[in-house]
PDB file of C-alpha atoms in Angstrom:
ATOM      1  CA  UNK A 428      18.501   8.126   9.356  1.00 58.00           C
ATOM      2  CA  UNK A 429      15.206   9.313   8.136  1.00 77.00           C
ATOM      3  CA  UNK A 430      13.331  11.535   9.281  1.00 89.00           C
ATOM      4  CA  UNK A 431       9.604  11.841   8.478  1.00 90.00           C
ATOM      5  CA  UNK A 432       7.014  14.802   9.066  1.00 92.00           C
ATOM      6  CA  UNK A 433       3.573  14.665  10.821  1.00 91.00           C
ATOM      7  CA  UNK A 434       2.487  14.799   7.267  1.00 92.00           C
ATOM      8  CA  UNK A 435       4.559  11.786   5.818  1.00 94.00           C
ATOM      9  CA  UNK A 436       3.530   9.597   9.164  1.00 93.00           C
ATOM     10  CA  UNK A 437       0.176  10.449   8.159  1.00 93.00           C
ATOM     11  CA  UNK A 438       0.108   9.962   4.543  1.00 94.00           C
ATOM     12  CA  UNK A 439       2.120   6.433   5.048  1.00 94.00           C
ATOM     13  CA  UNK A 440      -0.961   5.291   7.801  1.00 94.00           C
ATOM     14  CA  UNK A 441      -3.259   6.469   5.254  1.00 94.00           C
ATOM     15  CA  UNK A 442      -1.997   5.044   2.693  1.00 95.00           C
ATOM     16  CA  UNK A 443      -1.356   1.577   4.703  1.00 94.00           C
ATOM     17  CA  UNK A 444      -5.268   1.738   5.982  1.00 94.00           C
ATOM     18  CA  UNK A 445      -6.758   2.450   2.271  1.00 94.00           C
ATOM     19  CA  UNK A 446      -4.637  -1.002   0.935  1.00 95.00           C
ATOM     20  CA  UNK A 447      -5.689  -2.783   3.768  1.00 93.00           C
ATOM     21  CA  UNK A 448      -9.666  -1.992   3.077  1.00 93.00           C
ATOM     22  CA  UNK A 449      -9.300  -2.245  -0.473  1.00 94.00           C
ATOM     23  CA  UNK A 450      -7.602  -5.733  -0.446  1.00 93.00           C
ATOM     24  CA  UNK A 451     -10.507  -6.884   2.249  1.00 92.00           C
ATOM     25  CA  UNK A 452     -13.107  -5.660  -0.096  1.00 92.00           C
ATOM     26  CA  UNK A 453     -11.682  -6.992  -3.237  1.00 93.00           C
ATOM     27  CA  UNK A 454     -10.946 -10.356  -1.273  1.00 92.00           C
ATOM     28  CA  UNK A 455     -14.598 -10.756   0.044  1.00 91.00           C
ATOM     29  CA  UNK A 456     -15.520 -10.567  -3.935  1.00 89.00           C
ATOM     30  CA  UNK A 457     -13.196 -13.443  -5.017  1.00 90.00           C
ATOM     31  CA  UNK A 458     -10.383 -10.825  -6.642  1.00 90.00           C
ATOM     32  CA  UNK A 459      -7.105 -12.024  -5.532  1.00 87.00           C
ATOM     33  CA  UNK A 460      -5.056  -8.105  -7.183  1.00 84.00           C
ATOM     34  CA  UNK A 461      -3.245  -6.283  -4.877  1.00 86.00           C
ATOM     35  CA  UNK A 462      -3.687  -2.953  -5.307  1.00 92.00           C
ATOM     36  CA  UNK A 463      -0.293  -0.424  -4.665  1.00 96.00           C
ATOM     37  CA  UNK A 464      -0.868   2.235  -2.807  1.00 96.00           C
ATOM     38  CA  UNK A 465       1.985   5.207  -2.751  1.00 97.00           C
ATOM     39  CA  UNK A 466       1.910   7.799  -0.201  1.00 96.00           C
ATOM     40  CA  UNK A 467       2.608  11.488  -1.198  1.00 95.00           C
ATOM     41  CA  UNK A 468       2.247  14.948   0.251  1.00 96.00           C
ATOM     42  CA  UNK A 469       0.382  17.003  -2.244  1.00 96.00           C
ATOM     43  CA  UNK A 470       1.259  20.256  -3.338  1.00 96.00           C
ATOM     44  CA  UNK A 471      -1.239  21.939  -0.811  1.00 96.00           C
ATOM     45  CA  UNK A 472       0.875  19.663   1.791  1.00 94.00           C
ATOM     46  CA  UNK A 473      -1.995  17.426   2.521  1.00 93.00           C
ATOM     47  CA  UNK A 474      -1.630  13.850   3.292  1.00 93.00           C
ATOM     48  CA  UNK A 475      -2.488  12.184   0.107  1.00 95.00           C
ATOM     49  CA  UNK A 476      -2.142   8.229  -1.775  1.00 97.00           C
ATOM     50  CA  UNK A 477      -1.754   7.732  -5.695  1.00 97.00           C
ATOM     51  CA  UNK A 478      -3.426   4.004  -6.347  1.00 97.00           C
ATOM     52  CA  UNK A 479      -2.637   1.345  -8.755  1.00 97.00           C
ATOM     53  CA  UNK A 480      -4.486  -1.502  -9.804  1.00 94.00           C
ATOM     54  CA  UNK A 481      -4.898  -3.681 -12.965  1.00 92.00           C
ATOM     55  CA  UNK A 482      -7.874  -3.953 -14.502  1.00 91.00           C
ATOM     56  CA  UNK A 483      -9.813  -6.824 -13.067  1.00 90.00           C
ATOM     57  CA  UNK A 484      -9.533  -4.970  -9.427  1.00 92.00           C
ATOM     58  CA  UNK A 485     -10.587  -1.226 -11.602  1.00 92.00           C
ATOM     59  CA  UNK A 486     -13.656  -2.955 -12.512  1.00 91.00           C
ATOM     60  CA  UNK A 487     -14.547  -4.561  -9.778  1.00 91.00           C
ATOM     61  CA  UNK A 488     -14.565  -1.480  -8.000  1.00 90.00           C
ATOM     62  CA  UNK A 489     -16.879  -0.030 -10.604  1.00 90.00           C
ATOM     63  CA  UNK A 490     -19.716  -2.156 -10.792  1.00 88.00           C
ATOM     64  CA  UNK A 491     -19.058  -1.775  -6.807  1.00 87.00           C
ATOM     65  CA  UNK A 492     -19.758   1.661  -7.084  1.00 86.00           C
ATOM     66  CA  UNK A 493     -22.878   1.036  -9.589  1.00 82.00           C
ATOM     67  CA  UNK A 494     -24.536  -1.226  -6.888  1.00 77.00           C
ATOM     68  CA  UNK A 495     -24.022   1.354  -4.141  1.00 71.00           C
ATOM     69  CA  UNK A 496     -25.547   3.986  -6.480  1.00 69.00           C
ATOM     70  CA  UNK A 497     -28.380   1.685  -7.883  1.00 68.00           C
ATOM     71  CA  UNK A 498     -28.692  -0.559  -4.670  1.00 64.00           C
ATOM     72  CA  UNK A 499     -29.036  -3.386  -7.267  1.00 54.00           C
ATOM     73  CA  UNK A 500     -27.657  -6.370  -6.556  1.00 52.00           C
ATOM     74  CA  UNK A 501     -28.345  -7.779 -10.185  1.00 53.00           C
ATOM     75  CA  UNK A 502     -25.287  -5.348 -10.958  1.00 50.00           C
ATOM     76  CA  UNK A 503     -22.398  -7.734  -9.705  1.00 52.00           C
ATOM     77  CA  UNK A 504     -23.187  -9.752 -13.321  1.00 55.00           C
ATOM     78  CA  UNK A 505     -22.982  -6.924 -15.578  1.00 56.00           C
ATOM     79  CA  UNK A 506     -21.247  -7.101 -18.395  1.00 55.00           C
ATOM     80  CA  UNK A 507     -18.954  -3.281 -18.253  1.00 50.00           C
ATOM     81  CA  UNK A 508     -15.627  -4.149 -20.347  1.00 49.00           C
ATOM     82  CA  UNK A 509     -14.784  -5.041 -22.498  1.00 53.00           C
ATOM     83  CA  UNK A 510     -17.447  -1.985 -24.088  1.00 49.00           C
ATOM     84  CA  UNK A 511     -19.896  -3.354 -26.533  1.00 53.00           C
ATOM     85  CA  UNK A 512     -19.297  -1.801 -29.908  1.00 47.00           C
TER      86      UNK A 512
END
């Protein structure tokens, strides 16, 4: 039988919530990844999530961020990888 902390239950809800929003916002831009998700307690004993995600998802979320920052739109068609030499 297992037995889980406070800590685990919350890292595991966390960790369930964050996959849940990220798929959502990755599926309402057309990416079909699934990003993992891995619960941990860190060494402070906080709740925490390692993510993993291949590289289509990764830059999707980038020029996600860059249009958040910017508030530009025109951003969703920029050209971020592979880098220009």
């Amino acid at each position: 039988m297992c037995h889980l902390t406070d800590r685990d239950r919350q890292a595991l809800r966390l960790a369930a919530e964050l996959r849940r929003r990220m798929q959502e916002w990755l599926g309402r831009r057309g990416i079909a990844a699934s990003p993992v998700i891995s619960p941990f307690i860190d060494r402070a004993g906080d709740a925490s999530v390692l993510i993993r995600m291949n590289a289509h998802a990764a830059l999707a979320m980038i020029v996600g961020f860059e249009e958040r920052r910017q508030g530009d739109a025109g951003m969703r068609d920029a050209r971020i990888w592979p880098p220009e030499e």
